[in-house]
Structures are given as structure tokens and as C-alpha cells.
Amino acid sequence: MKIRVLLDRMRNGQFRDEVENFVAEQGLVMFDEITELIATSQDGAVVGSACRAFSLLRADDEVYLAATRHPHELVRRNAAGMFRAEKALRYAEELLPVLADEDYYVRREALRAFGTMGPEVLPLLHETRRTAKGAVRRGALAGLVEVGGPDVLSAQDRRMIARYIDFKIEEEMYGTEQMHLCGGWYALRTDDQAAVLGVMGLQNPVPVTKILGGSAWNNDRHAWAEEDEHVHCARVYVTGVWDGWTLVFGEPFAHGTRPVPEICAVLSAVFGEAHYYGMSCGDGWTAWCIAEGGEVIRYYDDFEPEKQIGKLDVEDGRGLPHDWSDENDDLDDIWAREVAEEMSVDPTYFEGEIEGQGVLALTACGLKYGSPRGFLEI
């Protein structure tokens, strides 16, 4: 297919000029030459521009479908990224093998494509689970969870996943895993996980690995959802006992009227100590709340610093992130993770003595509306 034909189709003048300049500079005439450049160039900037041209030119669907079977993984990845929503659903059967691609990033693009197809694709994925073999069958399982969450799995698949989780739980006892911190979590001074579940109104706890618990928290935190969808508030991850602390990741009180300091005060009256920590990987938000014996001794949120209460020794000699005054120019800011490391435990790395087993548990929203969709690492 000639690039000139595709350029003439483009409506966005800025994008057309960008691609036209690039292909002229590289001396490209046919679309296949862009594909070849992605696969063979050793120049990162050239490859990046070629990938943009590959996508912006909007070649025929059959061209991109063929590219999902290209020998080079970067070509396959970009090709899979061209299918979303109705167009992805139209070619769902042809995209099934891409769910089983040997490259992680290609599989991830394929999962994203299936995640936009909607429930109409579920019968195809269930049929593939029943009839396919090997990697394609495993890929269909990932697709099912991405599209509909664990609630759409067959009883057989649920049992299989539960057995695999049990195996991984035993395996991960001998390693430590890093947790990506983005969102809010509670730290409670207790070894009674059942009491935590009861006080927070959490139900249907299912044992999970540390990786799976953290993956669920991050999936739900970052998932896009309409206002009437209960994705961010459907489930939480409750750890085992970690150096005397039980951690709760998620939003168990999402629809309540009590602010964080009041929640921490109530929880500390039950458990002796209750902390709340928050961090964002996107906008620099951070917060912490420390309560003991029913009383808040420190509350700080850099998005509402005027509401802060008290001060901690660990903050001495450090700056608060919201404070840009001249006297704090020479101070390093302190963040929730560092406060947590000093006051309870730093969940970035699961280290130290951990007793019991972490669980994913449903909130009232999860019981009513179901578990969030999305493929999770185990």
C-alpha cells in the first residue's frame, strides 16, 4: 500500500505534515517500509517516529491484522494497539492468538483490545477456553478476566486458579516483592485479621499472594470508570500480620461521610493504633494520619494543608510537600512512605516477619455490583 494514498486520507493536517516529513526524510514510499524500519532500525528516535507513522496513517484493518503476526515484537505490539472497541470486537477471533503472544507487551496490548470489546466477546472467550489448547487457551482465560472480572469465570477455572494461588503462596514465602504505591492504605496495630474484616464490613475473603493483592489494588485504583460504576470501592486487599501490623489497601469507606481523621480515631479506639497513608504516582499527592487510643495525634494532606493536626518527630528537619516557602528551600520533603516506615511498616517491600495470609475481600459495593474486571498478576 502506497503511503501517499494513506496521507491523502488523513484529515488532521498537523499529523499529516508530521508523517509526510518523516517519510520524505527516510525516503519511504510503501507502508511496508515503515514496518521494516520499526523492525530493523538501531536508532531509537527513528523507531519512535516510525511507530507514530505506523499508527497515524491508519492503514486498512487487514494490514494491521497481518502485522500482529510479524516476527518483530514491536511491530506486533503497535499493530495490536490499533484495535479497540467495535473494531476490536469485529476481529476478536483473529486477535485471539495475540493473547498468547510470547512477548509480554504484545499480550498486554491484546488484553487492552479485548477489554474494550464489552461483554459481547465473552461467549467467544468461553468457547476458546473449552476447545482450544496450550497458550491460546491460557490467553482466553486472561481475556475473560480482563473483560468481565473473576465473576465471569467457570467453576472449573475458579478451582484451577485457587490451586495455583495456593502454590504461589507457598513459593513467595521465600522472596520479597516490590509494591507500587498509588492510593490510600490503613495500618492497624493488630494481629486479628478477622476483626479487621468485621469492623470494616468486608466479606467473602479469598486468600491471595502479595503480588495478586497489590495488583488488585493498583488495577482498581487506576481503572477508568463512570460515576455510577463501583470499581474503586468494590474490594480491598488485607495483608497478613506484618511486624505486628495489619494493612488494608483500598477504599473500604468510600461512600461514608466521615473524613479520614475521624475514621482513624474510631479505628484506633478498637485496635489501639490506626494509621492512614496516601500517595499518588501521578500528581504528587501524599497524606498521613496517626491516631492512638481514639485520638488523632497527627493529620496531614498536602492537598488540604490548612486542615492539618499536630506534628511528628519524624518530620523534624524535613519539609512538607505543600510548603514552597523560602525557609524550606534547603529541606528535603517527607512523604507518606517514609512516615509509614518510621511509624508502622513501609509496604514498598514486603520484608520481615509476616504471619497469616493476605486476602482480597469485598466491600458492600463489591457484594452488590460484583468484582472489578481486569487481568491481575498472581
Protein backbone atom coordinates (compact mmCIF):
# COMPACT_ATOMS: atom_id res chain seq x y z
CA MET A 1 0.00 0.00 0.00
CA LYS A 2 1.40 3.37 -1.01
CA ILE A 3 2.00 5.88 1.77
CA ARG A 4 0.74 8.72 -0.47
CA VAL A 5 -2.71 7.13 -0.60
CA LEU A 6 -2.83 6.97 3.19
CA LEU A 7 -1.57 10.52 3.55
CA ASP A 8 -4.36 11.77 1.30
CA ARG A 9 -6.90 10.13 3.61
CA MET A 10 -5.64 11.94 6.71
CA ARG A 11 -7.85 14.75 7.99
CA ASN A 12 -5.59 16.08 10.71
CA GLY A 13 -3.22 18.47 8.95
CA GLN A 14 -0.69 18.55 11.78
CA PHE A 15 -0.39 14.76 11.86
CA ARG A 16 -0.26 14.59 8.06
CA ASP A 17 2.62 17.07 7.95
CA GLU A 18 4.47 15.15 10.66
CA VAL A 19 4.21 11.84 8.83
CA GLU A 20 4.91 13.37 5.44
CA ASN A 21 8.10 14.99 6.68
CA PHE A 22 9.25 11.76 8.29
CA VAL A 23 8.68 9.51 5.28
CA ALA A 24 10.30 12.06 2.97
CA GLU A 25 13.33 12.26 5.26
CA GLN A 26 13.61 8.45 5.30
CA GLY A 27 12.82 8.03 1.60
CA LEU A 28 9.83 5.76 2.26
CA VAL A 29 7.17 5.08 -0.36
CA MET A 30 5.30 1.94 0.73
CA PHE A 31 3.68 1.28 4.09
CA ASP A 32 5.60 -1.99 4.45
CA GLU A 33 8.81 0.06 4.51
CA ILE A 34 7.65 1.72 7.73
CA THR A 35 7.09 -1.71 9.24
CA GLU A 36 10.56 -2.79 8.16
CA LEU A 37 12.08 0.35 9.66
CA ILE A 38 10.47 -0.41 13.04
CA ALA A 39 11.90 -3.90 12.94
CA THR A 40 15.43 -3.11 11.76
CA SER A 41 16.49 0.42 12.72
CA GLN A 42 19.00 0.79 15.55
CA ASP A 43 18.13 4.47 16.03
CA GLY A 44 15.62 4.87 18.88
CA ALA A 45 14.35 8.23 17.63
CA VAL A 46 13.75 6.85 14.14
CA VAL A 47 11.95 3.82 15.53
CA GLY A 48 9.74 6.06 17.68
CA SER A 49 8.80 8.21 14.69
CA ALA A 50 8.19 5.12 12.59
CA CYS A 51 5.83 3.74 15.23
CA ARG A 52 3.87 7.01 15.20
CA ALA A 53 3.65 6.95 11.40
CA PHE A 54 2.58 3.28 11.55
CA SER A 55 -0.38 4.26 13.74
CA LEU A 56 -1.25 7.71 12.36
CA LEU A 57 -1.51 6.58 8.74
CA ARG A 58 -4.48 4.34 9.57
CA ALA A 59 -3.84 1.64 7.00
CA ASP A 60 -6.53 -0.94 6.24
CA ASP A 61 -7.53 -3.27 9.07
CA GLU A 62 -6.17 -6.30 7.21
CA VAL A 63 -2.74 -4.66 7.12
CA TYR A 64 -2.67 -4.33 10.90
CA LEU A 65 -4.09 -7.82 11.43
CA ALA A 66 -1.26 -9.24 9.33
CA ALA A 67 1.21 -7.14 11.34
CA THR A 68 0.07 -8.81 14.58
CA ARG A 69 1.88 -11.90 13.22
CA HIS A 70 5.08 -10.05 12.24
CA PRO A 71 8.36 -11.61 13.50
CA HIS A 72 9.32 -8.42 15.39
CA GLU A 73 7.57 -7.85 18.71
CA LEU A 74 7.48 -4.05 18.43
CA VAL A 75 5.59 -4.30 15.15
CA ARG A 76 3.14 -6.78 16.70
CA ARG A 77 2.68 -4.53 19.73
CA ASN A 78 1.86 -1.47 17.64
CA ALA A 79 -0.44 -3.47 15.41
CA ALA A 80 -2.40 -4.86 18.37
CA GLY A 81 -2.77 -1.33 19.67
CA MET A 82 -4.75 -0.38 16.55
CA PHE A 83 -7.77 -2.44 17.60
CA ARG A 84 -10.19 -1.04 20.14
CA ALA A 85 -13.93 -1.13 20.88
CA GLU A 86 -16.21 -2.06 17.94
CA LYS A 87 -13.32 -2.59 15.53
CA ALA A 88 -11.61 -4.89 18.01
CA LEU A 89 -14.83 -6.86 18.53
CA ARG A 90 -15.23 -7.27 14.76
CA TYR A 91 -11.86 -9.04 14.62
CA ALA A 92 -11.97 -10.74 18.02
CA GLU A 93 -11.45 -14.23 16.61
CA GLU A 94 -8.41 -13.14 14.60
CA LEU A 95 -6.98 -11.39 17.69
CA LEU A 96 -7.27 -14.43 19.95
CA PRO A 97 -3.76 -15.73 19.10
CA VAL A 98 -2.30 -12.35 20.08
CA LEU A 99 -3.44 -13.01 23.65
CA ALA A 100 -0.94 -15.86 23.61
CA ASP A 101 1.96 -13.90 22.13
CA GLU A 102 5.40 -14.76 23.54
CA ASP A 103 6.08 -11.06 24.28
CA TYR A 104 4.55 -9.59 27.45
CA TYR A 105 3.92 -6.16 25.94
CA VAL A 106 2.17 -7.60 22.90
CA ARG A 107 -0.06 -9.67 25.17
CA ARG A 108 -0.79 -6.53 27.21
CA GLU A 109 -1.92 -4.63 24.10
CA ALA A 110 -4.11 -7.57 23.13
CA LEU A 111 -5.65 -7.62 26.61
CA ARG A 112 -6.39 -3.92 26.31
CA ALA A 113 -8.08 -4.57 22.99
CA PHE A 114 -10.28 -7.29 24.47
CA GLY A 115 -11.02 -5.11 27.48
CA THR A 116 -12.69 -2.58 25.16
CA MET A 117 -14.87 -5.13 23.38
CA GLY A 118 -17.51 -5.39 26.08
CA PRO A 119 -19.45 -8.47 27.23
CA GLU A 120 -20.34 -9.42 23.63
CA VAL A 121 -16.95 -11.13 23.35
CA LEU A 122 -17.43 -13.37 26.40
CA PRO A 123 -19.08 -16.28 24.50
CA LEU A 124 -16.08 -16.46 22.16
CA LEU A 125 -13.65 -16.46 25.07
CA HIS A 126 -15.62 -19.15 26.93
CA GLU A 127 -15.73 -21.28 23.79
CA THR A 128 -11.98 -20.86 23.38
CA ARG A 129 -11.45 -22.00 26.97
CA ARG A 130 -13.47 -25.13 26.21
CA THR A 131 -11.97 -26.06 22.85
CA ALA A 132 -8.51 -24.51 22.40
CA LYS A 133 -5.22 -25.87 23.71
CA GLY A 134 -1.97 -24.51 25.06
CA ALA A 135 -1.15 -20.83 25.09
CA VAL A 136 -4.30 -19.70 23.26
CA ARG A 137 -6.45 -21.39 25.89
CA ARG A 138 -4.46 -19.67 28.65
CA GLY A 139 -4.76 -16.38 26.79
CA ALA A 140 -8.54 -16.75 26.69
CA LEU A 141 -8.56 -17.04 30.48
CA ALA A 142 -6.69 -13.74 30.78
CA GLY A 143 -9.13 -12.22 28.31
CA LEU A 144 -12.13 -13.37 30.33
CA VAL A 145 -10.84 -11.71 33.48
CA GLU A 146 -9.90 -8.56 31.60
CA VAL A 147 -13.38 -8.27 30.09
CA GLY A 148 -15.58 -9.38 32.97
CA GLY A 149 -13.50 -9.93 36.08
CA PRO A 150 -13.43 -13.11 38.17
CA ASP A 151 -17.23 -13.28 38.37
CA VAL A 152 -17.48 -14.49 34.74
CA LEU A 153 -15.13 -17.46 35.19
CA SER A 154 -16.41 -21.02 35.14
CA ALA A 155 -16.37 -23.07 38.33
CA GLN A 156 -13.59 -25.19 36.85
CA ASP A 157 -11.43 -22.14 36.16
CA ARG A 158 -12.07 -20.79 39.64
CA ARG A 159 -10.86 -24.03 41.18
CA MET A 160 -7.80 -24.10 38.95
CA ILE A 161 -6.86 -20.51 39.87
CA ALA A 162 -7.39 -21.20 43.57
CA ARG A 163 -4.99 -24.17 43.39
CA TYR A 164 -2.43 -22.07 41.56
CA ILE A 165 -2.71 -19.29 44.15
CA ASP A 166 -2.15 -21.82 46.93
CA PHE A 167 1.01 -22.99 45.18
CA LYS A 168 2.29 -19.44 44.66
CA ILE A 169 1.55 -18.54 48.28
CA GLU A 170 3.94 -21.27 49.40
CA GLU A 171 6.53 -20.20 46.85
CA GLU A 172 6.55 -16.49 47.71
CA MET A 173 7.30 -17.15 51.37
CA TYR A 174 10.94 -17.22 50.34
CA GLY A 175 11.06 -13.93 48.45
CA THR A 176 10.24 -10.25 48.69
CA GLU A 177 8.28 -8.28 46.12
CA GLN A 178 8.11 -4.57 45.50
CA MET A 179 4.71 -2.90 45.71
CA HIS A 180 3.79 0.07 43.55
CA LEU A 181 2.30 2.65 45.92
CA CYS A 182 -0.55 4.69 44.49
CA GLY A 183 -3.64 5.24 46.59
CA GLY A 184 -4.55 5.06 50.24
CA TRP A 185 -4.00 2.34 52.83
CA TYR A 186 -4.67 1.80 56.52
CA ALA A 187 -2.22 0.32 59.03
CA LEU A 188 -3.81 -1.19 62.13
CA ARG A 189 -1.89 -2.36 65.20
CA THR A 190 -3.45 -5.82 65.41
CA ASP A 191 -2.86 -9.46 64.55
CA ASP A 192 -6.59 -10.18 64.29
CA GLN A 193 -7.40 -10.13 60.57
CA ALA A 194 -10.93 -11.39 61.21
CA ALA A 195 -11.57 -8.41 63.49
CA VAL A 196 -10.33 -6.04 60.78
CA LEU A 197 -12.67 -7.61 58.25
CA GLY A 198 -15.56 -7.37 60.69
CA VAL A 199 -15.01 -3.76 61.74
CA MET A 200 -14.66 -2.64 58.12
CA GLY A 201 -17.67 -4.64 56.94
CA LEU A 202 -15.63 -6.72 54.49
CA GLN A 203 -16.92 -10.08 53.28
CA ASN A 204 -16.04 -13.10 51.13
CA PRO A 205 -12.28 -13.01 51.83
CA VAL A 206 -10.21 -15.04 49.35
CA PRO A 207 -6.54 -15.90 50.03
CA VAL A 208 -4.14 -14.18 47.65
CA THR A 209 -0.44 -13.78 47.06
CA LYS A 210 1.22 -10.46 47.87
CA ILE A 211 1.62 -9.82 44.15
CA LEU A 212 -2.05 -10.52 43.47
CA GLY A 213 -3.19 -8.30 46.34
CA GLY A 214 -1.04 -5.41 45.17
CA SER A 215 -2.07 -5.98 41.55
CA ALA A 216 -5.76 -5.78 42.50
CA TRP A 217 -5.22 -2.56 44.47
CA ASN A 218 -3.38 -0.93 41.58
CA ASN A 219 -5.83 -2.23 38.97
CA ASP A 220 -8.82 -0.82 40.83
CA ARG A 221 -7.10 2.44 41.69
CA HIS A 222 -6.13 3.17 38.08
CA ALA A 223 -9.19 1.78 36.31
CA TRP A 224 -11.29 4.28 34.39
CA ALA A 225 -14.92 4.21 35.48
CA GLU A 226 -18.15 6.15 35.10
CA GLU A 227 -19.54 7.90 38.17
CA ASP A 228 -22.19 5.20 38.66
CA GLU A 229 -19.69 2.35 38.37
CA HIS A 230 -18.27 0.99 41.62
CA VAL A 231 -14.78 -0.01 40.52
CA HIS A 232 -12.59 1.85 43.02
CA CYS A 233 -14.64 0.82 46.03
CA ALA A 234 -15.58 -2.82 45.39
CA ARG A 235 -12.73 -4.70 47.07
CA VAL A 236 -9.73 -4.23 49.31
CA TYR A 237 -6.54 -6.11 49.99
CA VAL A 238 -5.97 -7.04 53.65
CA THR A 239 -2.50 -8.35 54.47
CA GLY A 240 -1.41 -10.90 56.98
CA VAL A 241 0.24 -9.66 60.17
CA TRP A 242 3.41 -7.79 59.33
CA ASP A 243 5.65 -6.93 62.30
CA GLY A 244 2.51 -6.52 64.40
CA TRP A 245 0.54 -4.53 61.80
CA THR A 246 -2.32 -5.47 59.50
CA LEU A 247 -2.54 -3.31 56.37
CA VAL A 248 -5.66 -2.57 54.35
CA PHE A 249 -5.21 -1.30 50.77
CA GLY A 250 -8.20 0.27 49.06
CA GLU A 251 -11.35 2.18 49.92
CA PRO A 252 -13.47 0.31 52.47
CA PHE A 253 -15.26 3.52 53.50
CA ALA A 254 -15.68 5.10 50.05
CA HIS A 255 -19.31 6.13 50.46
CA GLY A 256 -19.24 7.16 54.10
CA THR A 257 -19.49 10.71 55.38
CA ARG A 258 -16.70 10.55 57.94
CA PRO A 259 -13.36 12.16 56.99
CA VAL A 260 -10.10 10.25 57.31
CA PRO A 261 -9.15 11.67 60.75
CA GLU A 262 -12.47 10.60 62.22
CA ILE A 263 -12.19 7.13 60.68
CA CYS A 264 -8.69 6.71 62.10
CA ALA A 265 -9.85 7.86 65.53
CA VAL A 266 -12.64 5.29 65.57
CA LEU A 267 -10.37 2.51 64.36
CA SER A 268 -7.70 3.38 66.93
CA ALA A 269 -10.30 3.12 69.70
CA VAL A 270 -10.77 -0.51 68.60
CA PHE A 271 -7.20 -1.51 67.75
CA GLY A 272 -5.11 0.86 69.87
CA GLU A 273 -3.34 2.44 66.89
CA ALA A 274 -4.68 3.21 63.42
CA HIS A 275 -2.81 4.99 60.65
CA TYR A 276 -3.78 6.13 57.18
CA TYR A 277 -1.25 6.79 54.42
CA GLY A 278 -1.72 8.00 50.88
CA MET A 279 0.48 8.51 47.85
CA SER A 280 -0.09 9.11 44.16
CA CYS A 281 2.15 8.11 41.29
CA GLY A 282 0.65 10.81 39.11
CA ASP A 283 0.14 14.17 40.80
CA GLY A 284 2.45 14.10 43.83
CA TRP A 285 -0.34 13.75 46.38
CA THR A 286 0.66 12.43 49.78
CA ALA A 287 -1.07 12.21 53.18
CA TRP A 288 -0.82 10.58 56.57
CA CYS A 289 -2.95 10.31 59.67
CA ILE A 290 -1.83 8.84 63.01
CA ALA A 291 -4.37 8.01 65.72
CA GLU A 292 -3.88 6.37 69.10
CA GLY A 293 -6.46 5.33 71.65
CA GLY A 294 -9.29 7.12 69.89
CA GLU A 295 -7.42 10.39 69.37
CA VAL A 296 -5.76 11.81 66.25
CA ILE A 297 -2.24 12.97 67.05
CA ARG A 298 -1.25 13.90 63.50
CA TYR A 299 -3.08 14.53 60.25
CA TYR A 300 -1.54 15.92 57.09
CA ASP A 301 -2.76 16.04 53.50
CA ASP A 302 -0.76 18.15 51.08
CA PHE A 303 -3.95 18.89 49.09
CA GLU A 304 -5.59 20.44 52.18
CA PRO A 305 -2.73 21.58 54.44
CA GLU A 306 -4.99 24.03 56.28
CA LYS A 307 -6.67 21.05 58.00
CA GLN A 308 -3.51 19.52 59.42
CA ILE A 309 -3.30 18.47 63.06
CA GLY A 310 -0.19 18.05 65.22
CA LYS A 311 3.33 17.11 64.18
CA LEU A 312 5.55 14.01 64.33
CA ASP A 313 9.17 13.71 65.42
CA VAL A 314 9.97 12.00 62.13
CA GLU A 315 9.07 15.25 60.34
CA ASP A 316 11.76 17.26 62.13
CA GLY A 317 14.29 18.66 59.70
CA ARG A 318 12.13 17.78 56.71
CA GLY A 319 9.85 19.89 54.56
CA LEU A 320 6.16 19.31 53.96
CA PRO A 321 5.39 18.89 50.24
CA HIS A 322 2.89 21.74 50.09
CA ASP A 323 5.26 24.28 51.66
CA TRP A 324 7.19 26.16 48.99
CA SER A 325 8.34 28.97 51.26
CA ASP A 326 11.93 30.21 51.12
CA GLU A 327 12.83 28.85 54.57
CA ASN A 328 12.11 25.31 53.36
CA ASP A 329 14.19 25.51 50.18
CA ASP A 330 17.08 23.58 51.73
CA LEU A 331 14.89 20.87 53.27
CA ASP A 332 14.08 17.53 51.66
CA ASP A 333 10.35 16.88 51.58
CA ILE A 334 8.96 13.98 53.58
CA TRP A 335 6.47 11.58 52.05
CA ALA A 336 3.93 9.12 53.38
CA ARG A 337 6.11 6.09 52.64
CA GLU A 338 8.85 7.44 54.88
CA VAL A 339 6.40 8.24 57.66
CA ALA A 340 4.98 4.72 57.36
CA GLU A 341 8.45 3.19 57.56
CA GLU A 342 9.08 5.01 60.85
CA MET A 343 5.63 4.75 62.42
CA SER A 344 4.42 1.32 61.20
CA VAL A 345 5.78 -0.54 58.15
CA ASP A 346 6.84 0.55 54.66
CA PRO A 347 4.82 -1.54 52.20
CA THR A 348 7.12 -0.85 49.28
CA TYR A 349 8.88 -4.11 50.12
CA PHE A 350 7.24 -6.97 51.99
CA GLU A 351 10.08 -7.78 54.36
CA GLY A 352 10.28 -9.05 57.92
CA GLU A 353 8.06 -11.49 59.78
CA ILE A 354 4.66 -11.93 58.10
CA GLU A 355 2.15 -14.22 59.78
CA GLY A 356 -1.10 -15.45 58.34
CA GLN A 357 -2.32 -14.94 54.80
CA GLY A 358 -3.41 -11.85 52.90
CA VAL A 359 -6.90 -11.81 51.39
CA LEU A 360 -8.98 -9.92 48.87
CA ALA A 361 -12.34 -9.07 50.41
CA LEU A 362 -15.44 -7.41 49.02
CA THR A 363 -16.98 -4.21 50.33
CA ALA A 364 -20.73 -3.63 50.28
CA CYS A 365 -20.29 -2.25 46.75
CA GLY A 366 -18.46 -5.39 45.66
CA LEU A 367 -21.21 -7.60 47.03
CA LYS A 368 -23.86 -5.57 45.23
CA TYR A 369 -22.16 -4.78 41.93
CA GLY A 370 -19.56 -7.54 41.57
CA SER A 371 -15.78 -7.66 41.46
CA PRO A 372 -13.91 -5.21 39.20
CA ARG A 373 -12.76 -6.52 35.87
CA GLY A 374 -9.13 -6.59 34.84
CA PHE A 375 -6.36 -9.17 34.50
CA LEU A 376 -4.25 -9.44 37.66
CA GLU A 377 -0.80 -10.86 38.24
CA ILE A 378 -0.62 -13.80 40.66
